[in-house]
Coordinates of C-alpha atoms and ligand atoms in Angstrom, one line a residue:
Chain D
M232 CA 118.2 114.3 104.3
L233 CA 121.2 113.6 102.1
D234 CA 120.6 112.9 98.4
I235 CA 122.4 109.6 98.6
K236 CA 121.8 108.7 95.0
K237 CA 123.5 111.8 93.9
I238 CA 126.4 111.3 96.3
R239 CA 126.9 107.7 95.2
N240 CA 127.2 108.9 91.6
D241 CA 130.2 111.0 92.7
F242 CA 132.1 107.8 93.8
P243 CA 133.2 105.8 90.7
I244 CA 134.3 102.8 92.8
L245 CA 130.7 102.3 94.0
S246 CA 129.6 101.1 90.6
R247 CA 132.0 98.2 90.5
E248 CA 131.1 94.6 91.3
V249 CA 132.9 92.2 93.6
N250 CA 132.4 88.5 93.0
N251 CA 129.6 89.4 90.5
K252 CA 127.7 91.3 93.2
P253 CA 127.4 95.1 93.6
L254 CA 130.0 96.3 96.0
I255 CA 128.8 97.2 99.4
Y256 CA 131.6 99.1 101.1
F257 CA 131.3 98.9 104.9
D258 CA 135.0 99.3 105.7
N259 CA 135.0 103.0 106.0
A260 CA 136.7 103.0 109.4
A261 CA 139.8 101.5 107.7
T262 CA 139.7 104.0 104.8
S263 CA 137.0 105.8 102.9
Q264 CA 136.3 105.8 99.2
K265 CA 137.1 108.9 97.1
P266 CA 134.8 111.2 95.1
I267 CA 135.6 112.0 91.5
S268 CA 136.5 115.6 92.5
V269 CA 139.3 114.3 94.7
I270 CA 140.5 111.9 92.0
N271 CA 140.4 114.7 89.4
S272 CA 142.3 117.0 91.7
L273 CA 145.3 114.6 91.7
T274 CA 145.5 114.3 87.9
E275 CA 144.9 118.0 87.5
F276 CA 147.8 118.9 89.8
Y277 CA 150.2 116.6 88.0
S278 CA 149.0 117.7 84.6
K279 CA 148.9 121.4 85.2
Y280 CA 150.8 122.6 88.3
N281 CA 153.3 120.1 89.3
S282 CA 156.4 121.7 90.9
N283 CA 158.0 122.0 94.3
V284 CA 156.6 124.4 96.8
H285 CA 158.1 127.3 98.8
R286 CA 161.3 127.1 96.6
G287 CA 161.1 128.5 93.1
V288 CA 160.4 131.9 91.7
H289 CA 158.9 130.5 88.6
T290 CA 155.2 130.4 87.8
L291 CA 154.5 126.8 88.4
S292 CA 156.1 126.9 91.8
M293 CA 154.1 129.9 92.9
E294 CA 150.9 128.3 91.7
S295 CA 151.5 125.0 93.4
T296 CA 152.5 126.9 96.6
D297 CA 149.3 128.8 96.4
L298 CA 147.2 125.7 96.0
F299 CA 149.1 123.9 98.8
E300 CA 148.6 126.8 101.2
E301 CA 145.0 127.2 100.2
A302 CA 144.5 123.5 101.2
R303 CA 146.0 124.3 104.6
N304 CA 143.7 127.2 105.0
R305 CA 140.7 125.0 104.2
V306 CA 141.8 122.5 106.8
A307 CA 142.2 125.3 109.4
K308 CA 138.7 126.6 108.7
F309 CA 137.2 123.1 108.6
I310 CA 138.3 122.4 112.3
N311 CA 137.9 126.1 113.3
S312 CA 141.5 126.7 113.9
K313 CA 142.0 130.5 114.1
N314 CA 145.3 130.4 112.2
S315 CA 146.7 128.1 109.6
E316 CA 150.2 127.9 111.1
S317 CA 148.6 125.5 113.6
I318 CA 148.0 123.0 110.7
I319 CA 151.0 120.8 110.1
W320 CA 150.9 118.3 107.3
T321 CA 151.8 114.7 108.2
R322 CA 151.4 111.4 106.4
N323 CA 148.6 110.3 108.7
S324 CA 147.4 110.3 112.3
T325 CA 150.1 107.9 113.3
E326 CA 152.8 110.4 112.2
G327 CA 151.1 113.2 114.0
I328 CA 151.1 111.4 117.3
N329 CA 154.7 110.4 116.9
L330 CA 155.6 114.0 116.2
V331 CA 154.0 115.1 119.4
S332 CA 155.4 112.3 121.6
N333 CA 158.9 112.8 120.2
S334 CA 159.0 116.6 120.0
W335 CA 156.7 117.9 122.8
G336 CA 156.9 114.7 124.8
R337 CA 160.7 114.1 125.1
K338 CA 161.2 117.7 126.1
N339 CA 158.4 118.1 128.6
I340 CA 157.9 114.7 130.2
Q341 CA 160.0 114.3 133.4
P342 CA 160.8 111.2 135.4
G343 CA 157.8 110.2 137.5
D344 CA 155.3 112.1 135.3
E345 CA 152.2 110.4 134.2
I346 CA 150.8 110.0 130.6
L347 CA 147.2 109.0 130.4
V348 CA 145.5 107.2 127.5
T349 CA 142.3 105.1 127.4
A350 CA 141.9 101.4 127.2
M351 CA 140.4 101.7 123.7
E352 CA 143.3 103.4 122.0
H353 CA 144.5 102.5 118.5
H354 CA 148.0 101.1 118.6
S355 CA 149.1 104.5 117.1
N356 CA 148.0 106.3 120.3
L357 CA 149.5 103.7 122.6
V358 CA 152.9 102.6 121.3
P359 CA 154.4 106.1 120.9
W360 CA 153.5 106.8 124.6
Q361 CA 154.9 103.5 125.7
I362 CA 158.2 104.4 124.2
L363 CA 158.2 107.9 125.6
A364 CA 157.4 106.6 129.1
D365 CA 160.2 104.2 128.7
I366 CA 162.8 106.8 127.6
N367 CA 161.8 109.6 129.9
K368 CA 161.1 107.2 132.8
A369 CA 157.5 108.3 133.1
K370 CA 154.4 106.2 133.8
L371 CA 151.9 105.3 131.2
V372 CA 148.4 105.0 132.8
I373 CA 145.4 103.4 131.2
L374 CA 141.9 104.7 131.8
P375 CA 139.6 101.6 131.9
I376 CA 136.3 101.1 130.2
N377 CA 132.9 99.8 131.3
N378 CA 131.2 96.7 129.9
D379 CA 129.1 98.8 127.5
G380 CA 132.3 100.1 125.8
T381 CA 132.1 103.6 127.4
L382 CA 135.0 105.1 129.4
N383 CA 134.8 104.4 133.1
L384 CA 135.0 107.9 134.6
D385 CA 134.2 106.9 138.2
E386 CA 137.7 107.7 139.4
I387 CA 138.7 110.1 136.8
D388 CA 140.1 112.6 139.3
T389 CA 142.5 109.9 140.5
F390 CA 143.5 109.1 136.9
I391 CA 144.0 112.7 136.0
N392 CA 146.1 114.1 138.8
S393 CA 148.9 116.5 139.5
K394 CA 151.4 114.1 138.1
T395 CA 149.6 113.9 134.8
K396 CA 151.3 115.8 132.1
I397 CA 149.3 114.8 129.0
V398 CA 146.0 113.0 128.4
S399 CA 145.7 111.5 124.9
A400 CA 142.4 110.0 124.0
V401 CA 140.5 108.8 121.0
H402 CA 137.4 110.7 120.1
M403 CA 135.6 107.9 118.4
S404 CA 136.8 104.4 119.0
N405 CA 137.5 102.5 115.7
S406 CA 136.8 99.2 117.4
L407 CA 133.7 100.0 119.5
G408 CA 132.3 103.0 117.9
T409 CA 132.1 104.8 121.2
I410 CA 132.2 108.6 121.1
N411 CA 134.1 109.7 124.2
P412 CA 133.2 112.7 126.4
I413 CA 136.4 114.5 125.3
Q414 CA 135.3 117.9 126.5
E415 CA 135.2 116.6 130.0
L416 CA 138.6 114.9 129.6
C417 CA 140.1 118.0 128.2
S418 CA 138.9 120.3 130.9
K419 CA 140.0 117.9 133.6
A420 CA 143.4 117.7 132.0
H421 CA 143.7 121.5 131.8
K422 CA 142.6 121.8 135.4
V423 CA 145.7 119.9 136.6
G424 CA 147.9 121.7 134.1
A425 CA 148.2 118.8 131.7
K426 CA 148.0 118.9 127.9
F427 CA 145.1 117.3 126.0
M428 CA 145.6 115.4 122.7
L429 CA 142.7 114.2 120.6
D430 CA 142.9 111.3 118.2
G431 CA 140.4 112.4 115.7
A432 CA 141.1 109.7 113.1
Q433 CA 137.6 108.4 113.3
S434 CA 135.7 111.5 114.4
V435 CA 136.9 114.3 112.1
P436 CA 135.6 112.5 109.0
H437 CA 132.2 112.0 110.6
I438 CA 131.2 114.7 113.1
P439 CA 131.7 118.5 113.2
T440 CA 135.0 119.3 114.9
D441 CA 135.8 122.6 116.5
V442 CA 139.2 122.9 118.1
A443 CA 138.5 126.3 119.6
D444 CA 135.4 124.8 121.3
I445 CA 137.1 121.6 122.5
D446 CA 140.2 123.6 123.5
C447 CA 142.4 120.6 122.8
D448 CA 146.2 121.2 122.6
F449 CA 146.8 118.7 119.8
L450 CA 144.5 117.0 117.3
V451 CA 145.5 114.4 114.7
F452 CA 143.5 113.0 111.8
S453 CA 144.1 111.2 108.4
G454 CA 143.0 112.4 105.0
H455 CA 142.3 108.9 103.7
K456 CA 139.5 108.3 106.1
M457 CA 137.7 111.5 105.1
L458 CA 137.4 111.1 101.3
G459 CA 141.0 112.3 100.7
P460 CA 144.0 110.4 99.4
T461 CA 146.3 108.2 101.4
G462 CA 149.6 109.6 102.5
I463 CA 148.3 112.9 103.8
G464 CA 147.3 113.7 107.4
V465 CA 147.0 116.6 109.7
L466 CA 148.4 117.6 113.1
Y467 CA 146.8 120.6 114.7
V468 CA 148.8 122.2 117.5
K469 CA 147.6 125.2 119.7
P470 CA 149.6 128.3 118.7
E471 CA 151.3 128.9 122.1
I472 CA 152.6 125.3 122.2
L473 CA 153.9 125.4 118.6
E474 CA 156.3 128.2 119.4
E475 CA 158.1 126.3 122.1
M476 CA 158.1 122.9 120.3
D477 CA 161.3 121.6 118.7
P478 CA 161.2 120.1 115.2
F479 CA 160.8 116.3 114.9
L480 CA 162.3 115.6 111.5
T481 CA 165.0 118.0 110.2
G482 CA 166.6 118.8 106.8
G483 CA 165.4 120.9 103.9
E484 CA 162.2 123.1 104.0
M485 CA 162.2 123.4 107.8
V486 CA 165.2 125.7 108.0
L487 CA 165.6 129.4 107.5
E488 CA 169.4 129.7 107.7
V489 CA 172.0 127.0 107.7
S490 CA 175.7 127.1 108.3
Y491 CA 178.0 124.1 108.4
E492 CA 177.7 124.2 112.2
K493 CA 174.1 124.9 112.9
A494 CA 170.7 125.8 111.6
K495 CA 167.9 128.3 112.4
W496 CA 164.4 126.9 112.2
N497 CA 162.0 128.1 109.5
E498 CA 158.7 129.8 110.4
L499 CA 155.7 127.9 111.5
P500 CA 154.4 125.5 110.3
M501 CA 157.2 124.7 108.0
K502 CA 159.5 124.1 111.0
F503 CA 157.7 120.8 111.3
E504 CA 157.6 119.9 107.6
A505 CA 161.0 118.7 106.7
G506 CA 161.6 117.7 103.1
T507 CA 159.4 118.0 100.1
P508 CA 155.9 117.6 101.3
N509 CA 153.1 115.5 99.8
I510 CA 151.9 118.4 97.7
A511 CA 149.3 116.8 95.4
D512 CA 147.7 114.8 98.2
A513 CA 147.4 117.8 100.5
I514 CA 145.7 119.7 97.7
A515 CA 143.4 116.8 97.1
L516 CA 142.6 116.6 100.8
G517 CA 141.5 120.3 100.4
E518 CA 139.1 119.1 97.7
A519 CA 137.8 116.4 100.0
I520 CA 137.0 119.0 102.6
V521 CA 135.2 121.1 100.0
Y522 CA 133.1 118.0 99.2
L523 CA 132.3 117.3 102.9
E524 CA 131.5 121.0 103.6
N525 CA 129.1 121.1 100.6
I526 CA 127.2 118.3 102.2
G527 CA 127.6 119.6 105.7
M528 CA 129.2 117.8 108.6
Q529 CA 126.1 117.9 110.8
N530 CA 124.1 116.4 107.9
I531 CA 126.7 113.7 107.6
R532 CA 126.5 113.0 111.3
N533 CA 122.7 112.9 111.2
H534 CA 122.8 110.5 108.3
E535 CA 125.1 108.2 110.2
I536 CA 123.0 108.3 113.4
E537 CA 120.1 107.2 111.3
L538 CA 122.0 104.4 109.7
T539 CA 123.5 103.3 113.0
E540 CA 120.1 103.3 114.7
Y541 CA 118.7 101.3 111.8
A542 CA 121.5 98.8 111.9
L543 CA 121.3 98.4 115.7
S544 CA 117.6 97.6 115.5
K545 CA 118.2 95.1 112.6
F546 CA 121.0 93.4 114.6
K547 CA 118.5 92.3 117.1
S548 CA 117.1 89.9 114.6
L549 CA 120.3 87.9 114.7
D550 CA 120.9 85.7 117.6
K551 CA 124.3 84.2 118.3
L552 CA 126.0 87.5 117.9
T553 CA 127.5 89.8 120.5
L554 CA 127.6 93.4 119.6
F555 CA 130.2 95.6 121.3
G556 CA 130.0 99.3 122.2
P557 CA 127.2 101.5 123.5
L558 CA 123.7 101.0 122.1
D559 CA 122.8 104.7 122.1
P560 CA 123.5 106.1 118.6
L561 CA 124.1 109.5 120.0
I562 CA 127.3 108.4 121.7
R563 CA 128.4 106.0 119.0
G564 CA 129.6 106.5 115.5
G565 CA 128.6 104.4 112.5
I566 CA 130.8 101.5 113.5
L567 CA 129.5 98.1 114.5
S568 CA 131.8 95.6 115.9
F569 CA 130.4 92.1 116.6
H570 CA 131.4 88.6 117.4
S571 CA 129.9 85.1 117.2
E572 CA 131.1 82.4 119.5
D573 CA 130.7 79.8 116.8
I574 CA 132.2 81.5 113.8
H575 CA 135.6 83.1 113.4
P576 CA 135.5 86.7 112.1
H577 CA 137.6 85.7 109.1
D578 CA 135.0 83.2 108.0
I579 CA 132.3 85.8 108.3
G580 CA 134.6 88.2 106.3
T581 CA 135.2 85.7 103.6
F582 CA 131.5 84.8 103.4
L583 CA 130.4 88.4 103.1
D584 CA 133.1 89.1 100.6
H585 CA 131.6 86.5 98.3
E586 CA 128.4 88.4 98.4
G587 CA 130.1 91.7 97.5
I588 CA 130.3 93.1 101.1
A589 CA 133.5 94.5 102.4
I590 CA 133.9 94.6 106.1
R591 CA 137.0 94.5 108.4
T592 CA 137.9 91.5 110.5
G593 CA 140.7 91.3 113.1
H594 CA 141.9 93.3 116.1
H595 CA 141.6 96.6 114.3
C596 CA 145.0 97.7 115.7
T597 CA 143.5 97.6 119.2
M598 CA 145.0 94.3 120.4
P599 CA 144.9 95.0 124.1
L600 CA 141.2 96.0 123.9
I601 CA 140.2 92.9 121.9
R602 CA 142.1 90.7 124.3
S603 CA 140.3 92.2 127.2
L604 CA 137.0 91.2 125.6
N605 CA 138.3 87.6 125.6
I606 CA 137.9 87.1 121.9
P607 CA 140.4 86.5 119.1
A608 CA 139.1 89.2 116.8
T609 CA 135.9 91.0 115.8
S610 CA 134.0 91.7 112.6
R611 CA 133.4 95.3 112.0
A612 CA 131.0 97.1 109.6
S613 CA 131.4 100.9 109.3
F614 CA 129.4 103.4 107.4
Y615 CA 129.8 106.7 105.6
I616 CA 127.8 109.2 103.5
Y617 CA 127.3 106.9 100.6
N618 CA 125.8 104.0 102.5
T619 CA 122.1 103.2 102.6
K620 CA 119.5 101.3 104.6
D621 CA 119.1 99.0 101.7
E622 CA 122.7 98.0 102.0
I623 CA 122.2 97.4 105.7
D624 CA 119.2 95.1 104.9
Y625 CA 121.3 93.1 102.5
F626 CA 124.2 93.0 104.9
I627 CA 122.0 91.8 107.8
N628 CA 120.3 89.2 105.6
T629 CA 123.7 87.9 104.3
L630 CA 125.1 87.8 107.8
G631 CA 122.1 85.7 108.8
N632 CA 122.9 83.3 106.0
A633 CA 126.5 83.2 107.1
I634 CA 125.6 82.2 110.6
R635 CA 123.3 79.5 109.4
Y636 CA 125.9 78.3 106.9
F637 CA 128.6 77.8 109.5
T638 CA 126.5 76.6 112.4
D639 CA 123.6 74.5 111.0
V640 CA 124.5 70.9 111.5
K641 CA 123.4 68.6 108.7
Chain Y
M271 CA 122.5 79.1 99.4
S272 CA 124.6 80.9 96.9
N273 CA 127.0 78.9 94.8
S274 CA 129.9 81.2 95.0
I275 CA 130.7 80.6 98.7
D276 CA 130.8 76.9 98.2
Q277 CA 133.9 77.5 96.2
I278 CA 135.7 78.4 99.4
Y279 CA 134.1 76.2 101.9
D280 CA 133.2 73.0 100.2
E281 CA 131.2 70.2 101.9
I282 CA 134.2 68.4 103.3
I283 CA 135.8 71.5 104.8
L284 CA 132.5 72.5 106.4
D285 CA 131.9 69.0 107.7
H286 CA 135.4 68.8 109.3
C287 CA 134.9 72.3 110.8
K288 CA 131.5 71.5 112.3
N289 CA 132.5 68.0 113.4
P290 CA 136.2 68.0 114.1
R291 CA 137.7 64.5 114.1
N292 CA 140.0 63.3 116.9
N293 CA 138.9 66.3 119.0
R294 CA 140.6 65.2 122.2
K295 CA 143.7 65.3 124.3
I296 CA 145.6 62.0 124.4
H297 CA 147.4 60.3 127.2
K298 CA 151.2 60.7 127.2
P299 CA 151.7 61.9 123.6
N300 CA 155.1 61.5 122.1
I301 CA 154.8 64.7 120.0
I302 CA 152.9 67.9 120.9
C303 CA 152.5 70.4 118.1
K304 CA 151.4 73.9 118.9
A305 CA 151.2 77.1 116.8
V306 CA 149.3 80.4 116.9
N307 CA 148.7 82.9 114.2
S308 CA 148.4 86.2 116.0
F309 CA 146.9 87.8 112.9
C310 CA 143.6 86.1 113.5
G311 CA 144.0 84.2 116.7
D312 CA 144.1 80.7 115.1
E313 CA 145.5 78.1 117.4
V314 CA 146.7 74.6 116.7
N315 CA 147.1 71.9 119.3
I316 CA 147.9 68.5 117.8
E317 CA 149.1 65.5 119.8
I318 CA 150.6 62.4 118.4
K319 CA 151.4 58.9 119.8
L320 CA 154.1 56.8 118.1
S321 CA 154.5 53.1 118.2
S322 CA 158.0 51.6 118.9
K323 CA 158.5 51.5 115.2
K324 CA 157.8 55.2 114.9
I325 CA 154.4 54.7 113.3
I326 CA 151.7 57.1 114.2
T327 CA 149.0 55.2 116.1
L328 CA 146.9 57.9 117.7
T329 CA 146.3 61.6 117.2
G330 CA 144.4 64.3 119.0
S331 CA 143.5 67.7 117.6
K332 CA 142.1 70.5 119.6
S333 CA 142.4 73.5 117.3
L334 CA 140.7 76.9 117.6
G335 CA 140.0 79.6 115.2
C336 CA 138.6 79.9 111.7
A337 CA 136.9 77.2 109.8
I338 CA 139.8 76.6 107.5
N339 CA 142.3 76.1 110.3
Q340 CA 139.9 73.8 112.1
A341 CA 139.1 71.8 109.1
S342 CA 142.8 71.5 108.1
S343 CA 143.7 70.4 111.6
S344 CA 140.9 67.8 111.7
M345 CA 141.8 66.4 108.3
L346 CA 145.5 66.3 109.2
S347 CA 144.7 64.4 112.4
E348 CA 143.0 61.7 110.2
V349 CA 145.5 61.3 107.5
L350 CA 148.4 60.9 110.0
Y351 CA 147.1 57.5 111.1
G352 CA 149.4 54.7 110.3
K353 CA 152.1 56.8 108.7
S354 CA 155.8 56.8 109.4
I355 CA 157.6 60.1 110.0
E356 CA 159.1 59.8 106.6
E357 CA 155.8 59.4 105.0
V358 CA 154.5 62.5 106.8
F359 CA 157.4 64.5 105.5
N360 CA 156.7 63.3 102.0
L361 CA 153.0 64.1 102.3
Y362 CA 153.8 67.5 103.7
N363 CA 156.0 68.3 100.7
I364 CA 153.3 67.4 98.2
F365 CA 150.6 69.2 100.2
N366 CA 152.8 72.3 100.6
C367 CA 153.5 72.2 96.9
M368 CA 149.8 72.0 96.1
M369 CA 149.0 75.0 98.3
K370 CA 151.9 77.2 97.3
E371 CA 152.8 76.3 93.7
N372 CA 150.6 75.5 90.8
T373 CA 150.9 72.0 89.7
V374 CA 151.5 68.8 91.5
P375 CA 152.4 65.7 89.4
K376 CA 149.4 63.5 89.1
K377 CA 150.9 60.5 90.8
A378 CA 152.0 62.6 93.8
S379 CA 148.6 64.2 94.0
E380 CA 146.9 60.9 94.3
Q381 CA 148.6 60.4 97.7
L382 CA 146.8 63.5 99.0
G383 CA 143.4 61.8 99.0
Y384 CA 140.7 64.2 100.3
L385 CA 143.4 66.8 101.3
K386 CA 143.0 67.8 97.6
N387 CA 139.8 69.5 98.6
L388 CA 141.8 72.1 100.5
K389 CA 143.2 73.3 97.2
I390 CA 140.2 75.6 96.7
I391 CA 141.4 77.8 99.5
K392 CA 144.0 79.1 97.1
K393 CA 141.2 81.2 95.6
N394 CA 141.5 83.2 98.7
P395 CA 145.3 83.6 99.1
I396 CA 145.1 85.4 102.4
R397 CA 143.7 82.2 104.0
I398 CA 146.4 79.8 102.8
K399 CA 148.2 80.5 106.0
C400 CA 145.2 79.3 108.1
C401 CA 145.3 76.1 106.1
L402 CA 149.0 75.5 106.5
L403 CA 149.2 76.3 110.2
P404 CA 148.6 72.8 111.5
W405 CA 151.1 71.4 109.0
T406 CA 153.9 73.8 109.9
A407 CA 153.3 73.2 113.6
L408 CA 153.6 69.4 112.9
I409 CA 156.7 69.7 110.7
N410 CA 158.4 72.0 113.2
E411 CA 158.0 69.3 115.9
I412 CA 158.9 66.2 113.9
E413 CA 162.0 67.8 112.5
K414 CA 163.3 67.7 116.0
I415 CA 163.0 63.9 116.2
Ligands
LIG108 C1 141.2 105.7 116.1 C2 142.3 105.7 115.2 N1 143.5 106.3 115.5 C3 144.5 106.3 114.7 C4 144.5 105.6 113.5 C5 145.7 105.6 112.6 O1 145.4 106.2 111.4 P1 146.5 106.1 110.3 O2 146.7 104.6 110.0 O3 145.9 106.8 109.1 O4 147.7 106.8 110.8 C6 143.3 104.9 113.1 C7 143.3 104.2 111.9 O5 142.8 103.1 111.7 C8 142.2 105.0 114.0 O6 141.1 104.3 113.7

């Protein structure tokens, strides 16, 4: 059991009011709130250590480099990466996927090859592959889903075949909440000699992640969804692939030796980190990881299973709502996407906002998926460590009021 | 019901949303106005019949989407009745001014009638677009006349 009261006290924003009501923050899939230790880490860096990394011989530069590399080591340990060279700083998940599709992808995808993604991908794990397929004359193949929002694996051996060169899949869907059987996808990909890339934007913040165990070739995630600041993300790349990958962005920091004619790439992982990196935010992400580890990722997952189970049971009291995604909390994250025939999601969003509840409404950057459900948009509530059953009660109650408000005819 | 929400969806807006007026397709319309807002999936479909003197004599409005878009479409379909194209432009300018700027001269604002109720949507700026969608669809079409 988590001590939620204590956790909540660590998040200054949770004591503010919205429209004269206590804030209930259920938009964690979009971005999480930040504990005071992360916020303090940012001011501390700028007040005490601020300087560029890997460049100066002066004290500040050495100290900031140490803090920066320590944060990298923390990330490596957090996802059980054997070495920290495999951890490349990016701005976010989106940049990580673009790095892979541009660097590994352009070099290794041949005309006629197949790239497989699922029907529930975020635009960030779809559009870069569309472009790569277009440029390299490859075929982008979409793995379909079942009505319950799980992947349809009936013909998986046709979808992952000898032409498949990379499979890139979301671990936890940000629109449906579905947790996909990534282990199976990864081993199927490896069996045909394809690479496996995992979009961990929603999973890494909420469930224990072990890259050695999953055996994925690439993993991306975003700091801002896991208590860290915006503007910092991570790309993990398996060591043997890193060596043969070309840089994506070029310039300072990523070179070892430069003449007017050519350049020699810096060591890993700097080869992939052109320009001055986001130093303060990387260090603050390290603090966020310390915070998560102190609570324990399995405890976080258990808490969210409990909240999800509770919310799913409460949802049954609301008729006129369709809930998307699997109903088994063991294969679903704390993400509830729903729709009402009679009320547009934006009206629900506005109504709840007036009662202090923040949810997301829209297509959640999964337009093709939402279109396939034949609805314009969904409303989405998503939970994190600081959310409680009391908040869910208030949310369900308010949602009931919203439905009556918009559908009762005078 | 809490009071605060009634500051966004007042009685008139809710009434138009739940009971949209002129909710029909009309026979051989002279003007067909369509628009979509892909951000939220709002859709506007307004049809207009003009007399030989270019006066609006019949309207149909089948709009989909959020309450604000539906209410605004429904209200628009009512106020168009009996107006000339020129009067519609004039009304649009006043309405647009009310929704986007701060003050509308009192005399002009009287012409708005119950459209004034839509002003409360400005408290939620992200939804102003939903409210203006039927109007921009209409103006885009009648500008071509
Ligand atoms: C599943 C998934 N993938 C990728 C992303 C992209 O993350 P970012 O916007 O931080 O790059 C998101 C963010 O919403 C997501 O939910």
